[in-house]
Amino acid sequence: MTMNQHSNHSGSLTIRTPELTIRRVVGGVLPVAVTAGALWAAAAIGRIAIPGTPVPITLQTLVLMIAAVTLDWRRVAGAVALYLTMGLCGLPVFSGGMSTAALIGPTCGFLYAFLPAGVVTSLLGAHGSRFAMRLADASGSRAAGSTGGTGANAWFAPALVFAAYLCACVLGCVLLQDGIGVLVQAATTHVPLKPLAMASAAFIPGDLVKAALAASLATPIALAKLR
């Protein structure tokens, strides 16, 4: 290698290094920070009290669902961990402007459940959407072979992907999260599980609407990536 070639090679490394650093920050750190900030903002916007339970309705579950169906599970886990750490450090990031006290109170289980709920939703959504696309492609190929068409109907693949994301949100960010939250609440307050579960059931209709909205936002993004 000549001196000029070595110089050019060194120059290319010098140029590429900051580019790679910027890409890693934008693609890795930034989504985590934005999601953690969005969880904080959703808690600060306001809350609606539900009779019979100290757990209020907030937009945090919607933020978590959207993050889980648009980011990979590692970034979701990082965002939730950052959010909880901010509260642990005393920042008023939780509902009602609470900080550390919320992590040891009767509703702390719902906060800690953000982590497994987000990870499970992200994993289910990723695997489910890919399976839905394979199913749609296989169905389209069979239809094309038997009828001479061009493939599956335009609505079939989006409908399957939407259903996959909807199921992921319901299983992870509704059933799993509420289940963990209610179990921890029952353990810390010594209140029977049944009345707590019945009170938490009031959240389900709103959570289903949030799940449908998150799935609607994620579906076109997934279709663009998977095609």
Short mmCIF file of C-alpha atoms in Angstrom, two decimals:
data_model
loop_
_atom_site.label_atom_id
_atom_site.label_comp_id
_atom_site.label_asym_id
_atom_site.label_seq_id
_atom_site.Cartn_x
_atom_site.Cartn_y
_atom_site.Cartn_z
CA MET A 1 0.00 0.00 0.00
CA THR A 2 1.43 3.38 -0.99
CA MET A 3 1.48 6.39 1.29
CA ASN A 4 -1.34 8.07 -0.66
CA GLN A 5 -3.49 4.96 -0.39
CA HIS A 6 -2.80 4.74 3.34
CA SER A 7 -3.73 8.42 3.72
CA ASN A 8 -6.97 7.94 1.81
CA HIS A 9 -7.79 4.86 3.89
CA SER A 10 -7.17 6.75 7.13
CA GLY A 11 -9.25 9.65 5.87
CA SER A 12 -12.16 7.38 5.04
CA LEU A 13 -12.01 5.90 8.54
CA THR A 14 -11.96 9.37 10.02
CA ILE A 15 -15.00 10.37 8.02
CA ARG A 16 -16.97 7.20 8.66
CA THR A 17 -16.41 7.13 12.41
CA PRO A 18 -18.53 10.21 13.23
CA GLU A 19 -21.15 9.06 10.73
CA LEU A 20 -21.46 5.71 12.49
CA THR A 21 -21.61 7.47 15.86
CA ILE A 22 -24.42 9.74 14.69
CA ARG A 23 -26.34 6.80 13.26
CA ARG A 24 -26.01 4.87 16.50
CA VAL A 25 -27.22 7.85 18.53
CA VAL A 26 -30.15 8.59 16.23
CA GLY A 27 -31.13 4.95 15.78
CA GLY A 28 -30.43 3.73 19.30
CA VAL A 29 -30.30 6.37 22.03
CA LEU A 30 -32.74 8.89 20.59
CA PRO A 31 -35.80 6.59 20.39
CA VAL A 32 -35.16 5.47 23.97
CA ALA A 33 -34.95 9.04 25.24
CA VAL A 34 -37.98 10.19 23.24
CA THR A 35 -40.09 7.29 24.50
CA ALA A 36 -39.11 7.91 28.11
CA GLY A 37 -39.94 11.59 27.64
CA ALA A 38 -43.28 10.70 26.05
CA LEU A 39 -44.17 8.51 29.05
CA TRP A 40 -43.39 11.46 31.31
CA ALA A 41 -45.46 13.82 29.14
CA ALA A 42 -48.38 11.38 29.09
CA ALA A 43 -48.35 11.27 32.90
CA ALA A 44 -48.18 15.07 33.10
CA ILE A 45 -51.08 15.69 30.72
CA GLY A 46 -53.60 14.54 33.31
CA ARG A 47 -55.45 11.57 34.69
CA ILE A 48 -59.01 10.36 35.18
CA ALA A 49 -59.83 8.75 38.51
CA ILE A 50 -61.70 5.43 38.57
CA PRO A 51 -63.94 4.75 41.60
CA GLY A 52 -62.82 1.76 43.62
CA THR A 53 -59.17 1.84 42.57
CA PRO A 54 -56.29 4.27 43.17
CA VAL A 55 -55.04 3.61 39.64
CA PRO A 56 -56.07 6.44 37.28
CA ILE A 57 -56.59 6.43 33.52
CA THR A 58 -53.66 8.06 31.71
CA LEU A 59 -52.20 8.06 28.21
CA GLN A 60 -49.09 6.19 29.34
CA THR A 61 -50.44 2.84 28.20
CA LEU A 62 -51.03 4.26 24.72
CA VAL A 63 -47.47 5.59 24.59
CA LEU A 64 -46.13 2.22 25.72
CA MET A 65 -48.20 0.37 23.11
CA ILE A 66 -47.05 2.64 20.29
CA ALA A 67 -43.42 2.26 21.35
CA ALA A 68 -43.77 -1.52 21.66
CA VAL A 69 -45.19 -1.98 18.15
CA THR A 70 -42.79 0.41 16.43
CA LEU A 71 -39.49 -0.25 18.24
CA ASP A 72 -37.57 -3.45 18.93
CA TRP A 73 -37.82 -4.93 22.42
CA ARG A 74 -34.36 -3.75 23.50
CA ARG A 75 -35.19 -0.10 22.88
CA VAL A 76 -38.56 -0.51 24.59
CA ALA A 77 -36.89 -2.07 27.62
CA GLY A 78 -34.28 0.70 27.66
CA ALA A 79 -36.94 3.41 27.48
CA VAL A 80 -39.00 1.96 30.32
CA ALA A 81 -35.88 1.38 32.44
CA LEU A 82 -34.83 4.99 31.85
CA TYR A 83 -38.31 6.24 32.75
CA LEU A 84 -38.41 4.27 36.00
CA THR A 85 -34.88 5.38 36.86
CA MET A 86 -35.89 9.01 36.38
CA GLY A 87 -38.64 8.52 38.94
CA LEU A 88 -36.30 6.67 41.27
CA CYS A 89 -33.94 9.65 41.12
CA GLY A 90 -36.71 11.96 42.31
CA LEU A 91 -38.01 13.46 39.09
CA PRO A 92 -41.81 13.97 39.06
CA VAL A 93 -42.35 11.70 36.05
CA PHE A 94 -45.28 9.64 37.31
CA SER A 95 -48.98 10.38 37.40
CA GLY A 96 -49.91 13.26 39.69
CA GLY A 97 -46.34 14.56 39.70
CA MET A 98 -45.16 11.73 41.91
CA SER A 99 -41.63 10.36 41.90
CA THR A 100 -39.99 7.82 44.20
CA ALA A 101 -43.07 7.34 46.38
CA ALA A 102 -45.00 5.91 43.43
CA LEU A 103 -42.49 3.07 43.16
CA ILE A 104 -43.29 1.80 46.66
CA GLY A 105 -46.99 2.63 46.83
CA PRO A 106 -50.01 0.37 46.22
CA THR A 107 -49.99 1.06 42.48
CA CYS A 108 -46.28 0.42 41.99
CA GLY A 109 -46.97 -2.92 40.30
CA PHE A 110 -48.58 -1.16 37.34
CA LEU A 111 -45.42 0.91 36.87
CA TYR A 112 -43.03 -2.03 37.17
CA ALA A 113 -45.27 -3.97 34.78
CA PHE A 114 -44.43 -1.48 32.03
CA LEU A 115 -41.15 -3.34 31.46
CA PRO A 116 -42.40 -6.91 30.88
CA ALA A 117 -45.54 -5.62 29.15
CA GLY A 118 -43.55 -3.53 26.68
CA VAL A 119 -41.03 -6.30 25.95
CA VAL A 120 -43.69 -8.99 25.48
CA THR A 121 -45.79 -6.72 23.26
CA SER A 122 -42.78 -5.84 21.13
CA LEU A 123 -41.76 -9.47 20.67
CA LEU A 124 -45.30 -10.66 19.95
CA GLY A 125 -45.88 -7.82 17.52
CA ALA A 126 -42.65 -8.42 15.61
CA HIS A 127 -43.13 -12.16 15.28
CA GLY A 128 -46.86 -11.87 14.68
CA SER A 129 -46.54 -9.29 11.92
CA ARG A 130 -43.94 -11.38 10.09
CA PHE A 131 -46.12 -14.47 10.37
CA ALA A 132 -49.10 -12.46 9.11
CA MET A 133 -47.14 -11.32 6.07
CA ARG A 134 -46.03 -14.88 5.28
CA LEU A 135 -49.61 -16.07 5.63
CA ALA A 136 -50.86 -13.30 3.34
CA ASP A 137 -48.16 -14.03 0.75
CA ALA A 138 -48.95 -17.75 0.82
CA SER A 139 -52.65 -17.07 0.46
CA GLY A 140 -51.97 -14.66 -2.39
CA SER A 141 -49.78 -17.18 -4.17
CA ARG A 142 -52.48 -19.84 -3.95
CA ALA A 143 -55.09 -17.41 -5.21
CA ALA A 144 -52.86 -16.33 -8.09
CA GLY A 145 -52.17 -19.93 -9.07
CA SER A 146 -55.81 -20.96 -9.07
CA THR A 147 -57.43 -17.86 -10.55
CA GLY A 148 -54.64 -16.16 -12.41
CA GLY A 149 -54.87 -13.13 -10.13
CA THR A 150 -52.04 -10.90 -9.02
CA GLY A 151 -51.94 -12.03 -5.39
CA ALA A 152 -53.83 -11.52 -2.15
CA ASN A 153 -56.43 -8.81 -1.94
CA ALA A 154 -55.09 -5.41 -1.00
CA TRP A 155 -56.88 -5.50 2.35
CA PHE A 156 -55.82 -9.00 3.42
CA ALA A 157 -52.21 -8.38 4.43
CA PRO A 158 -52.96 -5.11 6.28
CA ALA A 159 -55.85 -6.78 8.10
CA LEU A 160 -53.66 -9.68 9.24
CA VAL A 161 -50.83 -7.39 10.37
CA PHE A 162 -53.30 -5.15 12.21
CA ALA A 163 -54.78 -8.19 13.96
CA ALA A 164 -51.29 -9.36 14.96
CA TYR A 165 -50.42 -6.00 16.51
CA LEU A 166 -53.82 -5.71 18.17
CA CYS A 167 -53.43 -9.13 19.80
CA ALA A 168 -49.88 -8.26 20.89
CA CYS A 169 -51.07 -5.05 22.57
CA VAL A 170 -53.98 -6.76 24.29
CA LEU A 171 -51.90 -9.68 25.56
CA GLY A 172 -48.89 -7.61 26.65
CA CYS A 173 -50.02 -4.11 27.55
CA VAL A 174 -53.51 -4.97 28.79
CA LEU A 175 -53.75 -8.49 30.23
CA LEU A 176 -50.14 -8.93 31.38
CA GLN A 177 -49.69 -5.40 32.65
CA ASP A 178 -53.02 -5.27 34.50
CA GLY A 179 -52.47 -8.78 35.84
CA ILE A 180 -49.11 -7.89 37.35
CA GLY A 181 -50.44 -4.60 38.66
CA VAL A 182 -53.44 -6.16 40.35
CA LEU A 183 -51.38 -8.98 41.91
CA VAL A 184 -48.86 -6.54 43.39
CA GLN A 185 -51.66 -4.25 44.56
CA ALA A 186 -53.40 -7.15 46.31
CA ALA A 187 -50.15 -8.22 47.96
CA THR A 188 -49.29 -4.73 49.23
CA THR A 189 -52.77 -3.66 50.38
CA HIS A 190 -54.00 -7.08 51.59
CA VAL A 191 -57.26 -6.48 49.72
CA PRO A 192 -58.89 -9.57 48.16
CA LEU A 193 -57.92 -10.11 44.56
CA LYS A 194 -61.46 -10.36 43.16
CA PRO A 195 -62.65 -6.78 43.95
CA LEU A 196 -59.36 -5.34 42.69
CA ALA A 197 -59.66 -7.29 39.45
CA MET A 198 -63.26 -6.14 39.01
CA ALA A 199 -62.24 -2.53 39.58
CA SER A 200 -59.39 -2.85 37.08
CA ALA A 201 -61.81 -4.25 34.50
CA ALA A 202 -63.05 -0.68 34.07
CA PHE A 203 -59.79 0.04 32.22
CA ILE A 204 -60.32 -2.64 29.57
CA PRO A 205 -62.65 -0.76 27.14
CA GLY A 206 -60.32 2.23 27.00
CA ASP A 207 -57.26 -0.01 26.70
CA LEU A 208 -58.84 -1.82 23.76
CA VAL A 209 -59.33 1.50 21.99
CA LYS A 210 -55.69 2.38 22.69
CA ALA A 211 -54.60 -1.02 21.36
CA ALA A 212 -56.55 -0.51 18.15
CA LEU A 213 -55.02 2.94 17.68
CA ALA A 214 -51.48 1.66 18.27
CA ALA A 215 -52.06 -1.23 15.85
CA SER A 216 -53.41 1.18 13.23
CA LEU A 217 -50.27 3.32 13.49
CA ALA A 218 -47.91 0.34 13.37
CA THR A 219 -49.54 -1.51 10.46
CA PRO A 220 -48.44 0.76 7.57
CA ILE A 221 -44.94 1.03 9.04
CA ALA A 222 -44.63 -2.75 9.24
CA LEU A 223 -45.98 -3.24 5.74
CA ALA A 224 -43.42 -0.81 4.36
CA LYS A 225 -40.57 -2.62 6.17
CA LEU A 226 -41.66 -6.18 5.45
CA ARG A 227 -42.47 -5.84 1.77
#
